Coordinates of C-alpha atoms in Angstrom, one line a residue:
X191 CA -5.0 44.8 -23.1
X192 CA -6.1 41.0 -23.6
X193 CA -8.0 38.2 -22.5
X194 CA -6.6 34.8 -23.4
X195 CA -9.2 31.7 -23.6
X196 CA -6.2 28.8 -23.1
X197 CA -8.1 25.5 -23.1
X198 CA -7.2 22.2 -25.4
X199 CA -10.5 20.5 -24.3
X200 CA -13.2 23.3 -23.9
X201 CA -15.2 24.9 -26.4
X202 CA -13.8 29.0 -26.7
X203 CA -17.1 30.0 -28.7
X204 CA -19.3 30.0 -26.3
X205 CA -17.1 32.1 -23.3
X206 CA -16.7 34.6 -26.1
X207 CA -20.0 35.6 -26.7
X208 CA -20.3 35.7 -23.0
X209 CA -17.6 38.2 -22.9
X210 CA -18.7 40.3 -25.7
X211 CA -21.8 40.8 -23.7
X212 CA -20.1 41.0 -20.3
X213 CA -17.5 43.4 -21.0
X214 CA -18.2 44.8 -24.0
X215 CA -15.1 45.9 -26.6
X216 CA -12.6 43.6 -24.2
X217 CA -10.5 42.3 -26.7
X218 CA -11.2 38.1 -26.5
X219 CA -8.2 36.1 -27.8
X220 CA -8.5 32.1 -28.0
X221 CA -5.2 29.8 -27.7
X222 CA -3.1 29.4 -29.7
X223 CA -3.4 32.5 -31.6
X224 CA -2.2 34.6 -28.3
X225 CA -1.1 37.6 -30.6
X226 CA 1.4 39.9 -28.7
X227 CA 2.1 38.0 -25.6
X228 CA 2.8 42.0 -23.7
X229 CA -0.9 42.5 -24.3
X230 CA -2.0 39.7 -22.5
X231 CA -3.8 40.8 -19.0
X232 CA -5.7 38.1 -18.1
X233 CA -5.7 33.8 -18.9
X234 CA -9.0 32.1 -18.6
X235 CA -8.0 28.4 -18.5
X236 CA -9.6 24.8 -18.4
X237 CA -7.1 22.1 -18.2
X238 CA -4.4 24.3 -20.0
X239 CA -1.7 22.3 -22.2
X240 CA 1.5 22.0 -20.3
X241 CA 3.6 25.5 -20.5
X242 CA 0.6 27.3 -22.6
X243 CA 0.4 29.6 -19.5
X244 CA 4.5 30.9 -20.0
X245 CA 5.5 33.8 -21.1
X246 CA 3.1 36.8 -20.7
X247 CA 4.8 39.5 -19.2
X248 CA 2.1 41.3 -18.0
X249 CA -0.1 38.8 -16.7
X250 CA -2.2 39.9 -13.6
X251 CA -3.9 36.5 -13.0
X252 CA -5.0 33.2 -14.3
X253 CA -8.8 32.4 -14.2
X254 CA -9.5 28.9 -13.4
X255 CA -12.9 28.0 -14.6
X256 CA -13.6 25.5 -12.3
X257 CA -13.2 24.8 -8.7
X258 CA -10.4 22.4 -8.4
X259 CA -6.7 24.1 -9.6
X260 CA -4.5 20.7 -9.2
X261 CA -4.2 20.2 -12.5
X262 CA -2.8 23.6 -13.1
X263 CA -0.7 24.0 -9.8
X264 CA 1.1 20.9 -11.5
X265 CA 2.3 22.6 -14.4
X266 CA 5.6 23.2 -13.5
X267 CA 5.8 26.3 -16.4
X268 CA 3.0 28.1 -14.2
X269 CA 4.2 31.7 -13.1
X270 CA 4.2 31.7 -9.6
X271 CA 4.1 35.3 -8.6
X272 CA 0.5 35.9 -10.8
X273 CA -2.5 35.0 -8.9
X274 CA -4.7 32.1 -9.3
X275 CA -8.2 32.5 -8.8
X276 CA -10.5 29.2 -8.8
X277 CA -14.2 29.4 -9.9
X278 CA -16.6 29.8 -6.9
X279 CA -20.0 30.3 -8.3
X280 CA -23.6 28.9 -7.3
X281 CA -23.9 26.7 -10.5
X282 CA -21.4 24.4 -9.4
X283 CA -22.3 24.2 -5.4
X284 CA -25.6 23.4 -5.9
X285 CA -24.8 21.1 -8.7
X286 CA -22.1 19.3 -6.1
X287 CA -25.3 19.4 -3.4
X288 CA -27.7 18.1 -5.7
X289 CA -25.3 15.4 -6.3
X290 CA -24.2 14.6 -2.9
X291 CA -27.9 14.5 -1.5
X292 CA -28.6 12.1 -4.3
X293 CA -25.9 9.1 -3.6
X294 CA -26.5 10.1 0.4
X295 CA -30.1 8.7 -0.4
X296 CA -29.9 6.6 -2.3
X297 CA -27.7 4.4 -0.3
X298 CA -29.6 5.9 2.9
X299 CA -32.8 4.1 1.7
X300 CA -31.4 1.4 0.0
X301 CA -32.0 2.0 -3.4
X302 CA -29.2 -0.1 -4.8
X303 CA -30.6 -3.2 -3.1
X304 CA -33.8 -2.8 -4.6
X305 CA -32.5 -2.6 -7.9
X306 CA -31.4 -6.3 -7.2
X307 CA -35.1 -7.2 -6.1
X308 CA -36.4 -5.8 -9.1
X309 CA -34.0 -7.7 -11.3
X310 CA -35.2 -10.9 -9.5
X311 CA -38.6 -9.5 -9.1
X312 CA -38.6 -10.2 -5.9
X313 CA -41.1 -8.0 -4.0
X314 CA -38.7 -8.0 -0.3
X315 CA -38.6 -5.0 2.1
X316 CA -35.2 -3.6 3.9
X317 CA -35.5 -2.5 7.1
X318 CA -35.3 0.8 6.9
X319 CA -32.7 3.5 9.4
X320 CA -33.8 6.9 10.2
X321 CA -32.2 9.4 9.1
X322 CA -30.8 10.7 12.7
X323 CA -29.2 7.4 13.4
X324 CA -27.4 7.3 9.7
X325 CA -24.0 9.5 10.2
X326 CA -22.6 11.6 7.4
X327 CA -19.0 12.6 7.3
X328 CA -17.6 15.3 4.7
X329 CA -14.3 14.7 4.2
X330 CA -13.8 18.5 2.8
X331 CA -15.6 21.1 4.9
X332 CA -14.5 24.2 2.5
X333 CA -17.8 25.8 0.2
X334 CA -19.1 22.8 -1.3
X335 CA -18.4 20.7 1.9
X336 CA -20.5 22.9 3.9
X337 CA -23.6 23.4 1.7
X338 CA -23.9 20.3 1.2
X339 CA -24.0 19.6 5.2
X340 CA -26.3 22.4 5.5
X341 CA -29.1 20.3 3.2
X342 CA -28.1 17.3 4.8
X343 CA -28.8 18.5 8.3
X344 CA -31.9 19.9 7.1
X345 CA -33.0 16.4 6.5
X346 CA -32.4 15.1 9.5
X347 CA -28.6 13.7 9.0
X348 CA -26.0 14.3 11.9
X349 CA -23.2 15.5 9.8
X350 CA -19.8 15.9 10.7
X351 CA -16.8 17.7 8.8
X352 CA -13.5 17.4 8.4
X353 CA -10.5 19.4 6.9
X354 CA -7.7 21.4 7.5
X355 CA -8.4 23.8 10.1
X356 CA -11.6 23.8 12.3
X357 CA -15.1 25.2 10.7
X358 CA -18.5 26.5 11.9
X359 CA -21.2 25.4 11.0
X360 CA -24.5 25.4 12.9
X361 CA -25.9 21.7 13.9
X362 CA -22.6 20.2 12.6
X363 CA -19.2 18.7 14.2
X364 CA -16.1 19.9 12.9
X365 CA -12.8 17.9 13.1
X366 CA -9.5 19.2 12.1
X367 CA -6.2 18.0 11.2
X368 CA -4.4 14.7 11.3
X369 CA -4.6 14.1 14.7
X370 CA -8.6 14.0 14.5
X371 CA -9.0 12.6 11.3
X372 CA -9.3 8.6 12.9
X373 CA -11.9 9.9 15.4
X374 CA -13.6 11.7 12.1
X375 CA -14.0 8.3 10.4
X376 CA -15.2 6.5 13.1
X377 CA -18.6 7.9 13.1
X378 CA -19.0 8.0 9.5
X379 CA -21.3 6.1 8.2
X380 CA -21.7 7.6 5.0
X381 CA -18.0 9.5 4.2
X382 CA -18.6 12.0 1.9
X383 CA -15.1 12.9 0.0
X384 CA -15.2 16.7 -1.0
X385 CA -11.6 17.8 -0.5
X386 CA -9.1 19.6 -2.8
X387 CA -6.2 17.3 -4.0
X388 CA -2.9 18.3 -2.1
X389 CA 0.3 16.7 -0.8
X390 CA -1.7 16.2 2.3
X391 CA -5.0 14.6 0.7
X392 CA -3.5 12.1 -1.9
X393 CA -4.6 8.7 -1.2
X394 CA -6.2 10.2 2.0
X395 CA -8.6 7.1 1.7
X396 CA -6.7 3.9 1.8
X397 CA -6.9 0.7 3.4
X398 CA -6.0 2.1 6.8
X399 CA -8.4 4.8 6.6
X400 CA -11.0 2.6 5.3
X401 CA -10.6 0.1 8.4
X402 CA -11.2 3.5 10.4
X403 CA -14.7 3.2 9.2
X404 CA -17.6 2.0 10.5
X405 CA -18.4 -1.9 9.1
X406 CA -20.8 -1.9 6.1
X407 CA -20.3 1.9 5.5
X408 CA -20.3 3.7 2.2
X409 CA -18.2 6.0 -0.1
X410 CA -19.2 8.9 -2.1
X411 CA -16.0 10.8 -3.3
X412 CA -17.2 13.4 -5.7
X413 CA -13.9 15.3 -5.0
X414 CA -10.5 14.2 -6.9
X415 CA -9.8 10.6 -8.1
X416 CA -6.6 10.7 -6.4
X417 CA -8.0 11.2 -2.8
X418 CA -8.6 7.5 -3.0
X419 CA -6.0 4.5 -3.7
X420 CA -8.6 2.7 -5.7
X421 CA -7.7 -1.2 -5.0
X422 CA -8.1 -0.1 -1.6
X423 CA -11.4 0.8 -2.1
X424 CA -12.5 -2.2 -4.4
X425 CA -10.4 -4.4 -1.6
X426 CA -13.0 -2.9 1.3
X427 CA -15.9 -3.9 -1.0
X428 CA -15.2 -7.5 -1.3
X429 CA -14.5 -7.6 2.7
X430 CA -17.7 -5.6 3.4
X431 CA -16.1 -2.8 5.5
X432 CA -17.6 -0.5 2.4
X433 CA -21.3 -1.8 1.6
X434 CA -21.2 0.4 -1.6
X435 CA -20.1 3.5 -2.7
X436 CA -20.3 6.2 -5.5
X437 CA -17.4 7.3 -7.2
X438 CA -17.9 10.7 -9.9
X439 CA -13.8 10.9 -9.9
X440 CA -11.3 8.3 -10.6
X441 CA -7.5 8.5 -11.3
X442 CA -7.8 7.8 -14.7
X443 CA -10.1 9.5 -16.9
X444 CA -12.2 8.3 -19.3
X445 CA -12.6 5.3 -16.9
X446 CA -10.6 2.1 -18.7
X447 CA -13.3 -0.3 -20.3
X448 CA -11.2 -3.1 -18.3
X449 CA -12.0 -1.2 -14.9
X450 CA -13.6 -3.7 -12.2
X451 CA -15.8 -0.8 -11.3
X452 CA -18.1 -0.9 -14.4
X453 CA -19.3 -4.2 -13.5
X454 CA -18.5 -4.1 -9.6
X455 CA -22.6 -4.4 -8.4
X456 CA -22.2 -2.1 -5.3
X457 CA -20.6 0.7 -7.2
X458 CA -22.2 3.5 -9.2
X459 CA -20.0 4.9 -11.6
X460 CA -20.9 8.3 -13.0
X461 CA -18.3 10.3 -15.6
X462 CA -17.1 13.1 -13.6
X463 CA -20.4 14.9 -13.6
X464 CA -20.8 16.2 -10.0
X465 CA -20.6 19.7 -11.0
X466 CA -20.4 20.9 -13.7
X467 CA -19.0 24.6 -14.2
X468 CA -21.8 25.8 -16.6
X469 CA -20.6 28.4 -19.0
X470 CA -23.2 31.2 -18.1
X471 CA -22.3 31.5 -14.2
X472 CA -18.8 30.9 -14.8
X473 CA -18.5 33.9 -17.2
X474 CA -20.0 36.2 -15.1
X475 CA -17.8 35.3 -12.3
X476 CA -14.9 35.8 -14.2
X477 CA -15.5 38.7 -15.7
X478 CA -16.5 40.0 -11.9
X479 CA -13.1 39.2 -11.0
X480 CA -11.7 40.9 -14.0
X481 CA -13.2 44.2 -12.5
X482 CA -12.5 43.4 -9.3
X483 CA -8.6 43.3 -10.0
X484 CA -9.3 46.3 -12.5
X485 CA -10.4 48.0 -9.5
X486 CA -7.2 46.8 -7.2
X487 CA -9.4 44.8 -5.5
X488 CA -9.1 41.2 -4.7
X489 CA -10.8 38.8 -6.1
X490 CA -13.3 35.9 -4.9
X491 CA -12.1 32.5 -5.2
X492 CA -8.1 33.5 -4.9
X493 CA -6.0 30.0 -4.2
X494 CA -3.3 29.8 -1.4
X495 CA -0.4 28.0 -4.0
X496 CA 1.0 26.8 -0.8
X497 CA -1.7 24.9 0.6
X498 CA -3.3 24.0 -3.2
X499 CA -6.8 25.4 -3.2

């Protein structure tokens, strides 16, 4: 049997000298050469072409290697009775932490303002808020939501979740559900966007969400462009319900030169870099998996199709 490699923007070569080492005589095969299609066991994918995933009889699952799965749950040639299993590994938490804690700070102390100063060079001082009177919000309380809180906490931040269904976590609220999702935002002063991209998420921040916030909050959404209807966002910058925020995600990508967010001066634009599924741990989680189902086991990381992550 066969693994498949089924990716238009990745780079195969270097996942198949991880899988030569990994599980050694597994025979590797990169799209589009796909051979006998019968022989095909398991699909390792990145942002797969519409319908490459069709047509393998004896598929036992599809191996996202990252942690979001919209993208292939919207391919409407994806065989629905094979599992799909989304990457989980430490690379890309502590890559989505390191991230988060960064544009947390960073607004937290101000940074952006003295960036202005220094452009002016004008030596002024903010007054500065600690840390336990500066409220986080993680819209998104699933595995990256919650590490990050943990480091947040750890710091001093009152954090607060929100998602789905209710989670624990030690030191931190957690909201659930529509109904508490107003109640979430109001004592946010720093929302933190982390969730999947569902039926129930898209657009999730939009003008009346952003009202919900406190005055002169920020934005970090380091989750899915399309949480956010983006002229909602840019509309609560020029009013000053946002103060700033940080956007990694957009609904477009590559960002359009003509974007007002480039030039925007309380918006930091990064290119979709809040974590980044590095090829070593992603390997070796995938090929973990492979055993696992080998073994009739199931695997880590398996996505409820239903509710999209």
């Amino acid at each position: 049997m066969a693994l498949l490699f089924v990716s238009a923007v990745e780079d195969p070569e270097p996942y198949r000298q991880e899988f030569i080492r990994l599980l050694p005589g597994e025979d590797f095969r990169i799209w589009p050469e796909a051979g006998d299609r019968a022989e095909v066991e398991f699909l390792l994918v990145w942002r797969p072409p519409r319908g490459a995933m069709k047509g393998f009889p004896n598929l036992k699952a599809i191996l996202n290697l990252g942690a979001g799965v919209d993208y292939v749950l919207a391919d409407p040639d994806l065989p629905r009775e094979v599992p799909l299993v989304r990457l989980v590994d430490t690379g890309l938490r502590d890559g989505m932490v390191e991230f988060v804690l960064h544009a947390v700070l960073h607004f937290h102390r101000q940074f952006h303002r003295y960036r202005e100063f220094q452009q002016r060079k004008s030596w002024t001082k903010v007054p500065q808020v600690e840390a336990a009177n500066r409220r986080i919000g993680i819209l998104g309380f699933g595995h990256l939501g919650q590490a990050a809180a943990r480091h947040l906490l750890a710091l001093g931040f009152p954090v607060a979740g929100w998602s789905r269904t209710r989670k624990q976590v030690p030191g931190a609220r957690s909201f659930a559900g529509a109904d508490e999702l107003g109640a979430f935002l109001g004592q946010s002063d720093i929302l933190v966007c982390l969730a999947p991209l569902t039926n129930e998420t898209e657009g999730i921040v939009n003008a009346r969400t952003l009202a919900q916030l406190p005055k002169g909050s920020y934005l970090i959404n380091a989750g899915r462009g399309g949480l956010a209807v983006e002229a909602d966002v840019l509309a609560a910058l020029s009013t000053g319900q946002l103060a700033g925020a940080a956007l990694d995600v957009f609904r477009r990508e590559p960002l359009p030169p003509e974007s007002p967010f480039w030039t925007h001066p309380n918006v930091i634009v990064t290119p979709h870099i809040a974590a980044i599924t590095l090829v070593g741990p992603a390997a070796r989680e995938a090929a973990d998996n492979i055993r696992r189902l080998r073994a009739g086991l199931a695997p880590n990381g398996l996505v409820d199709k239903a509710q999209g992550y």
